[in-house]
PDB file of C-alpha atoms in Angstrom:
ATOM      1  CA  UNK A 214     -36.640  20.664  19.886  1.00  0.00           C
ATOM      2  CA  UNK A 215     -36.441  18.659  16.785  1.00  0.00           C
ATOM      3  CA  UNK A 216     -32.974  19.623  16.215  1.00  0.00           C
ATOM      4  CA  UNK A 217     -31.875  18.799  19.643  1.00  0.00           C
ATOM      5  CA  UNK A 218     -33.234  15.571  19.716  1.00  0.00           C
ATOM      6  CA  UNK A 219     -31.506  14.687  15.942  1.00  0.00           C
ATOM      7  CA  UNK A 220     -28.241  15.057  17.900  1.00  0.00           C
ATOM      8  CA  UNK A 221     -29.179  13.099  20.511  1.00  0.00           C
ATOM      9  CA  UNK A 222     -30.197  10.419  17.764  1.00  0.00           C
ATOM     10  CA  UNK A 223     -26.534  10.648  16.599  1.00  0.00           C
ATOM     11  CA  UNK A 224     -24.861  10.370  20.203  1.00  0.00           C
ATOM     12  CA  UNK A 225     -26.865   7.148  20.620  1.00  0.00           C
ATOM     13  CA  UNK A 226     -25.305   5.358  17.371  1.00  0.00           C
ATOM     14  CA  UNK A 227     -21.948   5.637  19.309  1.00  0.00           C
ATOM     15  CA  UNK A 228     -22.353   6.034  23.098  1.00  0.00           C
ATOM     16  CA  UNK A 229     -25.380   3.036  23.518  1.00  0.00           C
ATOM     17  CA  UNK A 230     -23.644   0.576  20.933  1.00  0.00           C
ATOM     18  CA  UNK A 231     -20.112   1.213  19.847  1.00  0.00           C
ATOM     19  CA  UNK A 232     -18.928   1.263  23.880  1.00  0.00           C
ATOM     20  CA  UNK A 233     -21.027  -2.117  24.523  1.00  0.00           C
ATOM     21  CA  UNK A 234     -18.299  -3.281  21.671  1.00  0.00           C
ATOM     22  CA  UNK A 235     -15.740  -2.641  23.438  1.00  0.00           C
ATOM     23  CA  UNK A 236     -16.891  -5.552  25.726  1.00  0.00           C
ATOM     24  CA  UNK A 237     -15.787  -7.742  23.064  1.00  0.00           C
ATOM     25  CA  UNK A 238     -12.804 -10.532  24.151  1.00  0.00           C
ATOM     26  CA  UNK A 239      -9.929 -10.756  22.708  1.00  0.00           C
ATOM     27  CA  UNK A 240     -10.552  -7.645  20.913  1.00  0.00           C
ATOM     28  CA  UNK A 241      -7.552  -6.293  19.029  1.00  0.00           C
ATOM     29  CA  UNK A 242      -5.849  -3.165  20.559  1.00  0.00           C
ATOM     30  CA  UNK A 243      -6.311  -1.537  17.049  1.00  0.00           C
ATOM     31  CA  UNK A 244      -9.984  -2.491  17.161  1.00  0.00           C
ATOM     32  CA  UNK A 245     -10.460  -1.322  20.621  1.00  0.00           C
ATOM     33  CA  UNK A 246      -8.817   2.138  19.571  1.00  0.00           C
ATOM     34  CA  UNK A 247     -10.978   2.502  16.259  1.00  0.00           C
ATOM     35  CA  UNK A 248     -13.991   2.150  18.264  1.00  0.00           C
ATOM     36  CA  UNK A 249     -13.171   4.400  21.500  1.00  0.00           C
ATOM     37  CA  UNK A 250     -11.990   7.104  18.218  1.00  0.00           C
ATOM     38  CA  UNK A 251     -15.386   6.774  16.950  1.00  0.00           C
ATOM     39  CA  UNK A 252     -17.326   7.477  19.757  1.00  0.00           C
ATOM     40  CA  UNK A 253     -15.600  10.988  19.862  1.00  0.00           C
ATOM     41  CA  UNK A 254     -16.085  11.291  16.235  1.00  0.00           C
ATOM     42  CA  UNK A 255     -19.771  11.404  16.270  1.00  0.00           C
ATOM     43  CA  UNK A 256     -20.158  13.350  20.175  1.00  0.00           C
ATOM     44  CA  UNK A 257     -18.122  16.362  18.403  1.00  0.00           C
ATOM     45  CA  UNK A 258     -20.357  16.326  14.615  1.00  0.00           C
ATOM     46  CA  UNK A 259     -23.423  15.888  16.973  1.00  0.00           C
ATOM     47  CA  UNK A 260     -22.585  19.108  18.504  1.00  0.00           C
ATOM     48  CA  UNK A 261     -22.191  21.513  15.718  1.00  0.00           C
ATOM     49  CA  UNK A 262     -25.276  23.459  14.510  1.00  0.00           C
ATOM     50  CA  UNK A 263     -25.855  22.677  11.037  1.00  0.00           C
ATOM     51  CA  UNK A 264     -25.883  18.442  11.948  1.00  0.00           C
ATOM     52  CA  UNK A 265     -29.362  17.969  11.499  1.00  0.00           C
ATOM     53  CA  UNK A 266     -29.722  17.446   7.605  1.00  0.00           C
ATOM     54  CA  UNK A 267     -26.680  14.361   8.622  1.00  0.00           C
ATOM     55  CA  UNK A 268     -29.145  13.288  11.240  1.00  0.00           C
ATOM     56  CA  UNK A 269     -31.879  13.068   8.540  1.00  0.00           C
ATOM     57  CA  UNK A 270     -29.947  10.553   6.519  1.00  0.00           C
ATOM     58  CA  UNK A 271     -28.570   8.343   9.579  1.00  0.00           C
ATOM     59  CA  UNK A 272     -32.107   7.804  10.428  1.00  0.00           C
ATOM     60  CA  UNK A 273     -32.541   6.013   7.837  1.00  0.00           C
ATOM     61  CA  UNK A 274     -29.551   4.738   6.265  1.00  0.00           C
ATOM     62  CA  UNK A 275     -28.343   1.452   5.014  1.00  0.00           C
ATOM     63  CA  UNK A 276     -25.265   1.563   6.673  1.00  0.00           C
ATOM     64  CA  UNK A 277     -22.400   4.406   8.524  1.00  0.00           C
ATOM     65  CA  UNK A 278     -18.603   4.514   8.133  1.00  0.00           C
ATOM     66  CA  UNK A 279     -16.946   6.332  10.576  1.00  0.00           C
ATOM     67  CA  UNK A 280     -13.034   7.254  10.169  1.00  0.00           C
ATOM     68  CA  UNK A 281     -11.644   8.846  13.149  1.00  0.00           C
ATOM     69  CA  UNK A 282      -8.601   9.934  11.536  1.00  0.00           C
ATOM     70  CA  UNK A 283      -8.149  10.794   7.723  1.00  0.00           C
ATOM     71  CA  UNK A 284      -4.247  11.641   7.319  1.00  0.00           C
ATOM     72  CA  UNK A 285      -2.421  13.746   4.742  1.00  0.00           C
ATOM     73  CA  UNK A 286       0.292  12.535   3.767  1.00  0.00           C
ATOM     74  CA  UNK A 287       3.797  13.747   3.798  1.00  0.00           C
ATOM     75  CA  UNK A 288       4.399  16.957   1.330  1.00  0.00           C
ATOM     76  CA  UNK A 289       4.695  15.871  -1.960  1.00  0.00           C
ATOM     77  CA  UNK A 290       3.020  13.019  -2.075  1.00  0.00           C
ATOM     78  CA  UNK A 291      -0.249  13.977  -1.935  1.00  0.00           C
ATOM     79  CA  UNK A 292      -2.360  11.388  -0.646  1.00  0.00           C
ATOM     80  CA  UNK A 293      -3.862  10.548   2.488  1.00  0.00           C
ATOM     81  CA  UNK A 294      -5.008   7.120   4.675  1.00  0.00           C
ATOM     82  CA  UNK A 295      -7.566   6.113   7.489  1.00  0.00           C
ATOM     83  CA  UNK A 296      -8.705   3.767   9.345  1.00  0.00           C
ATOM     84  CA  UNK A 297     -11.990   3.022  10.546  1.00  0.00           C
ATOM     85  CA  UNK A 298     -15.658   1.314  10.254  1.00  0.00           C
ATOM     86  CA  UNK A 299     -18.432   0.122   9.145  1.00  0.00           C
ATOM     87  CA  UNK A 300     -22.185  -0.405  11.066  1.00  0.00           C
ATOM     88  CA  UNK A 301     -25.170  -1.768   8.778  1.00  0.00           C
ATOM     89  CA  UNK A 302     -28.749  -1.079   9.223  1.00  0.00           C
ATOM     90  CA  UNK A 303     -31.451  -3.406   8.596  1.00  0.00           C
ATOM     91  CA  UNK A 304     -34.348  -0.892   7.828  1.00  0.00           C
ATOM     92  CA  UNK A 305     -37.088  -4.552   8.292  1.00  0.00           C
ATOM     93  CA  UNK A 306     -36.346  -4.666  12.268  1.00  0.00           C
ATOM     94  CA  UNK A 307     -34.476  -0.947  12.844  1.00  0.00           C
ATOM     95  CA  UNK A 308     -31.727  -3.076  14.283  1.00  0.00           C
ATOM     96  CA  UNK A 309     -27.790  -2.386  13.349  1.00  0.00           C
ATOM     97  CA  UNK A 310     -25.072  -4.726  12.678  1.00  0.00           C
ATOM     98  CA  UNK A 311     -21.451  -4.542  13.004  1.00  0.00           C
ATOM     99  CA  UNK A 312     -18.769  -3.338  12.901  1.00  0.00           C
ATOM    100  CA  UNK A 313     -16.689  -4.013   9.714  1.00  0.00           C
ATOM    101  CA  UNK A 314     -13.238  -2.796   9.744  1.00  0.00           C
ATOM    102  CA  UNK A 315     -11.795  -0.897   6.731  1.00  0.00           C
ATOM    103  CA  UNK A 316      -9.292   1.421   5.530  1.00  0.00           C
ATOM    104  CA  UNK A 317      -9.331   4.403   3.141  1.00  0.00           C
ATOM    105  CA  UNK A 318      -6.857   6.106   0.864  1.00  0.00           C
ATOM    106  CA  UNK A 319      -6.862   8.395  -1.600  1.00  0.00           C
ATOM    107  CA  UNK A 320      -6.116  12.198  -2.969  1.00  0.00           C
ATOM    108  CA  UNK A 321      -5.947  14.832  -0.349  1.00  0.00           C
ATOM    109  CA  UNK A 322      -7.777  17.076  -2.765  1.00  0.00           C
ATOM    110  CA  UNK A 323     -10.743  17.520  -0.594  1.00  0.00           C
ATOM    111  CA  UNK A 324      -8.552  18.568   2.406  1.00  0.00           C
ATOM    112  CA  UNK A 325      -8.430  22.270   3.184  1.00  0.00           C
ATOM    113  CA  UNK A 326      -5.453  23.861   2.841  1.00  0.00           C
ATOM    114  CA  UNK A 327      -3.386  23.364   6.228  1.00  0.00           C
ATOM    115  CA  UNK A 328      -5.446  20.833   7.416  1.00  0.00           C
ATOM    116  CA  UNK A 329      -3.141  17.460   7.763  1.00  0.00           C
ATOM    117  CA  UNK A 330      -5.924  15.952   9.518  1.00  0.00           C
ATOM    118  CA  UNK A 331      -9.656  14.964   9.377  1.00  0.00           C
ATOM    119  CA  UNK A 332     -12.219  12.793  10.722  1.00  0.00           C
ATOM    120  CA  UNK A 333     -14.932  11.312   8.578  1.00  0.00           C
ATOM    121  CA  UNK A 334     -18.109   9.559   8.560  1.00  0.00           C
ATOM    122  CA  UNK A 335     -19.937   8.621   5.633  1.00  0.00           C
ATOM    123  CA  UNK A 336     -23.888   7.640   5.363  1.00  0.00           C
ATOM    124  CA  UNK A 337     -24.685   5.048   2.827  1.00  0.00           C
ATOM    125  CA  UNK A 338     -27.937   5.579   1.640  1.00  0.00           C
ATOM    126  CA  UNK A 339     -29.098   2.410  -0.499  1.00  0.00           C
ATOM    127  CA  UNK A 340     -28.405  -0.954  -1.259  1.00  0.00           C
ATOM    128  CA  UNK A 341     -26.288  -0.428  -3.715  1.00  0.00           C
ATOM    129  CA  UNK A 342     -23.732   0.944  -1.745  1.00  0.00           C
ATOM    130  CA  UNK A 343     -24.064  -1.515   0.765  1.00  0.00           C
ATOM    131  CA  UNK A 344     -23.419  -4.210  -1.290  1.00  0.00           C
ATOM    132  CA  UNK A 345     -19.445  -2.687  -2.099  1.00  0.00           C
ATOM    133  CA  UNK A 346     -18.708  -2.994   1.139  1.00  0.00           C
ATOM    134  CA  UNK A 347     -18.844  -7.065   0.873  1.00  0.00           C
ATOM    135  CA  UNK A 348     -16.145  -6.969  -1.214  1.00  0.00           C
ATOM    136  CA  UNK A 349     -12.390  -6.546  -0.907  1.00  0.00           C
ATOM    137  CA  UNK A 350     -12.059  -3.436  -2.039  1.00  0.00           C
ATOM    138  CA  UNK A 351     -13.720  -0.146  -4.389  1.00  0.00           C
ATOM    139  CA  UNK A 352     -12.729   3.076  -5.310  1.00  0.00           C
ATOM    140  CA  UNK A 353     -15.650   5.646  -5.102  1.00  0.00           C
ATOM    141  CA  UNK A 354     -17.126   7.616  -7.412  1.00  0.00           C
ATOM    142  CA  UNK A 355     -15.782   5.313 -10.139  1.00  0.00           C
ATOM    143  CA  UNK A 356     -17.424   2.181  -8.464  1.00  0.00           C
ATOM    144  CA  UNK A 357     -20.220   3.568  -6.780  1.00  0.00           C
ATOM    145  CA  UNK A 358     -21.319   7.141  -6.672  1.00  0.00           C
ATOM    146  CA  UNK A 359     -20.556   9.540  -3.806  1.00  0.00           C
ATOM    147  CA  UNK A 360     -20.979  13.366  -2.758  1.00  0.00           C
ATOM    148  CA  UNK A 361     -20.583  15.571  -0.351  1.00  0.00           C
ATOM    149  CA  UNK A 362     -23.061  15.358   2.480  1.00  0.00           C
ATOM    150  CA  UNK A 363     -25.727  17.953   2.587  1.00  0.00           C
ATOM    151  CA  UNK A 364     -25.211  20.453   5.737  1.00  0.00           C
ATOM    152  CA  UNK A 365     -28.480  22.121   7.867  1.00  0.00           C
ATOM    153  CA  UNK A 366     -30.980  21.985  10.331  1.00  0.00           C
ATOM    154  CA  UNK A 367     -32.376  19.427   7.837  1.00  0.00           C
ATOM    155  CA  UNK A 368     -31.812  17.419   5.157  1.00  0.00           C
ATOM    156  CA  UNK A 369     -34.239  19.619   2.672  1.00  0.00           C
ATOM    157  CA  UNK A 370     -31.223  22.041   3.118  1.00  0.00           C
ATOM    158  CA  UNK A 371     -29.400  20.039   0.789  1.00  0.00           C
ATOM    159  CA  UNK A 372     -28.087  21.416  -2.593  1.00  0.00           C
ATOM    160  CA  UNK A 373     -28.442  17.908  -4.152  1.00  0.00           C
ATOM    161  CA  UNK A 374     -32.326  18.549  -3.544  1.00  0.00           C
ATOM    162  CA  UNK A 375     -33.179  14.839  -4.500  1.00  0.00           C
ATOM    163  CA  UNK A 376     -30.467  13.190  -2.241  1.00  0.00           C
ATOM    164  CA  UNK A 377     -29.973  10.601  -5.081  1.00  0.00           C
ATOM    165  CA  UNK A 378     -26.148   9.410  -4.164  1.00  0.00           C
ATOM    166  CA  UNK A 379     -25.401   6.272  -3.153  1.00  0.00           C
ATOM    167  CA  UNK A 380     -23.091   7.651  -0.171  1.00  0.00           C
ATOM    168  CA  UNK A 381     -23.000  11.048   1.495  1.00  0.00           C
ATOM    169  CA  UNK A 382     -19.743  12.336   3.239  1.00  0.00           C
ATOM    170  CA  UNK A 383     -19.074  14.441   6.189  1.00  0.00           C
ATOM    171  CA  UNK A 384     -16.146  15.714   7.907  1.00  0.00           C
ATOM    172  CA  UNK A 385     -14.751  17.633  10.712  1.00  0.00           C
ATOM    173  CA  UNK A 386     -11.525  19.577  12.254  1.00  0.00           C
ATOM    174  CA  UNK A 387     -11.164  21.454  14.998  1.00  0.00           C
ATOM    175  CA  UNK A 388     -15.030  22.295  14.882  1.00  0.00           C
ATOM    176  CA  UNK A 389     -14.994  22.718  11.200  1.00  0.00           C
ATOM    177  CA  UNK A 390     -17.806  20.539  10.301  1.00  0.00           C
ATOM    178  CA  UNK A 391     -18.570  20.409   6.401  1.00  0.00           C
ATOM    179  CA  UNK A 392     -19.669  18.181   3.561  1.00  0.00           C
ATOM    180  CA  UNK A 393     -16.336  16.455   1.794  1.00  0.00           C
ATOM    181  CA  UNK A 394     -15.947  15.033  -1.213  1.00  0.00           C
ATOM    182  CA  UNK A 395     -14.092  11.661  -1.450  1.00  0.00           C
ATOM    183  CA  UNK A 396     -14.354  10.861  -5.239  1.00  0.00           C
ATOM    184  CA  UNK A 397     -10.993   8.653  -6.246  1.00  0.00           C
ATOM    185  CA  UNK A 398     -10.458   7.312  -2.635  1.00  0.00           C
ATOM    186  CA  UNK A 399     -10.141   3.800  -2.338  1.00  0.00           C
ATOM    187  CA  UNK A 400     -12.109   1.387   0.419  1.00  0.00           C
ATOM    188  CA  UNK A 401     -10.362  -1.662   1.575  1.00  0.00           C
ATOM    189  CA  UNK A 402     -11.477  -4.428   3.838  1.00  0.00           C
ATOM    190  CA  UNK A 403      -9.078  -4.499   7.048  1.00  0.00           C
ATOM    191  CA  UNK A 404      -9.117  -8.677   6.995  1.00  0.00           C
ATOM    192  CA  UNK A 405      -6.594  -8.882   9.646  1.00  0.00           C
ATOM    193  CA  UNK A 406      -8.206  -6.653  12.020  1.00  0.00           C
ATOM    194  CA  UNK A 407     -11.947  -8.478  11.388  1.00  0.00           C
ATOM    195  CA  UNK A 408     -10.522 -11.555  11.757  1.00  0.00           C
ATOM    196  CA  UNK A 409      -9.047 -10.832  15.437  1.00  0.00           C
ATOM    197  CA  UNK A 410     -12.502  -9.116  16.663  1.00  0.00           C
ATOM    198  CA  UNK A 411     -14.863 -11.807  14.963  1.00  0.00           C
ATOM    199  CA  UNK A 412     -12.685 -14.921  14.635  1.00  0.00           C
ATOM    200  CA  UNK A 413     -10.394 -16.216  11.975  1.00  0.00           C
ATOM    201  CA  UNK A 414     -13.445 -18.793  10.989  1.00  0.00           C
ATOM    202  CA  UNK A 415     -15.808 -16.110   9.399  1.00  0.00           C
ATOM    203  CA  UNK A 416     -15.605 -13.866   5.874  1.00  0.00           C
ATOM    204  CA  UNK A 417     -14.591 -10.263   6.061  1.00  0.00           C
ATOM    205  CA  UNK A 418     -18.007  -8.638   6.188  1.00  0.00           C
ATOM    206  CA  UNK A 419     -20.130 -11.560   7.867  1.00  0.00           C
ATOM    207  CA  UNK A 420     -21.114  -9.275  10.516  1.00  0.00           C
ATOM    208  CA  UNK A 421     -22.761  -6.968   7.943  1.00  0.00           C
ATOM    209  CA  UNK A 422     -24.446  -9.694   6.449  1.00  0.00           C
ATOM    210  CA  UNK A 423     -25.798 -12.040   8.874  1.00  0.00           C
ATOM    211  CA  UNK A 424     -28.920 -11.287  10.975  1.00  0.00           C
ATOM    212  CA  UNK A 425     -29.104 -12.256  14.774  1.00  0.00           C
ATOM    213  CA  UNK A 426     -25.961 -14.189  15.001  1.00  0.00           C
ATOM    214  CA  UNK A 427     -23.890 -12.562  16.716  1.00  0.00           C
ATOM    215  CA  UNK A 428     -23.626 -11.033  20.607  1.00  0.00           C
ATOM    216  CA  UNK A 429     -22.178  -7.855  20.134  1.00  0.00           C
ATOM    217  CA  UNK A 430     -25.535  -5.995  18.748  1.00  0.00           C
ATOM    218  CA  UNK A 431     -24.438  -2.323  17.981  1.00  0.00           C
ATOM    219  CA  UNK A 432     -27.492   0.002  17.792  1.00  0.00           C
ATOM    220  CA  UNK A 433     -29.888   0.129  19.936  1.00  0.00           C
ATOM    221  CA  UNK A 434     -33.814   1.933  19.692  1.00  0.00           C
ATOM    222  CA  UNK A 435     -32.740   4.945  20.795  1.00  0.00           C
ATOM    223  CA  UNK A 436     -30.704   5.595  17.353  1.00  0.00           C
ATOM    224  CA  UNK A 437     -34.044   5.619  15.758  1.00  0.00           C
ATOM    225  CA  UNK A 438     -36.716   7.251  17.638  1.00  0.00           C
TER     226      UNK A 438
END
């Protein structure tokens, strides 16, 4: 029952906040895309049996990136790119804030082999993470640390038993969900795309920073309970 209702935790940080976004005007086709990839993102993790140790640290993280689509790059090169966001939590009133829009890109290393394709979402755990995401750009694991999420029906399942990184990452293909490492990839604020969805007249991540000032609040109880 526990388990069931983890998921159901996770279903709410899309399907009760990200779609109000989408009520947003003049929001950016890009944006509007991002979001609506998002909300699929987190319905197919919250589905697979061993989601509950994610659900653990959603509950009560600082903050969630979602990337709907992390791409390989062409043979040879080796890389890969997405695009996605970023929702902040404000553990005093339970209430979330958002979204930020960023990109990533960064060694394919992590991707299976044959897999040209994977959607992400990473849970930031502390402050300390948080606070890169106010900035232009970072690289992780050089910048701030990061490991592969822990998978289970909880989050005592974990092989880091003390859950002491700063950000935990998770991805999934074609049901495939797994832990993923993401050491060397580099975070960079979207500027174009937050200025479109929040105005040309505020910083990059003033969404993630402010509290109460602005309509479009993403999370509701429900994520939390």
């Amino acid at each position: 029952m526990k388990e069931t209702l983890s998921k159901k935790v996770i279903v709410s940080l899309v399907t009760l906040s990200l779609l109000l976004l989408l009520t947003a005007p003049a929001l950016a086709a890009t944006a509007n895309e991002r979001i609506t990839s998002s909300v699929h993102v987190v319905r197919d993790m919250s589905k697979e049996e061993d989601v509950g140790a994610m659900a653990d640290l959603v509950k009560s993280a600082k903050g969630v990136v979602i990337v709907p689509n992390y791409v390989k790059a062409a043979f040879g090169i080796g890389g890969a790119r997405g695009e996605g966001l970023i929702l902040r939590r404000d553990p005093a009133t339970n209430t979330w804030f958002g979204p930020g829009f960023l990109s990533v890109t960064g060694a394919s290393i992590g991707l299976q082999i044959g897999v040209q394709s994977t959607a992400l979402l990473l849970v930031v755990t502390n402050q300390k993470g948080m606070d890169r995401f106010y900035g232009d750009k970072f690289k992780l694991g050089a910048d701030i640390d990061i490991a592969a999420g822990p998978v289970g029906r909880s989050a005592g399942a974990a092989t880091d038993v003390n859950l002491q990184a700063s950000i935990y990452s998770y991805s999934i293909n074609k049901g495939l969900f797994a832990g993923l490492s993401l050491s060397g990839a580099m975070m960079t604020t979207d500027h174009d795309i937050n200025a479109t969805y929040w105005g040309t007249s505020i910083n990059s991540f003033c969404p993630l920073r402010l509290k109460g000032n602005f309509p479009y609040n993403p999370l509701t109880k429900a994520f939390l309970s």
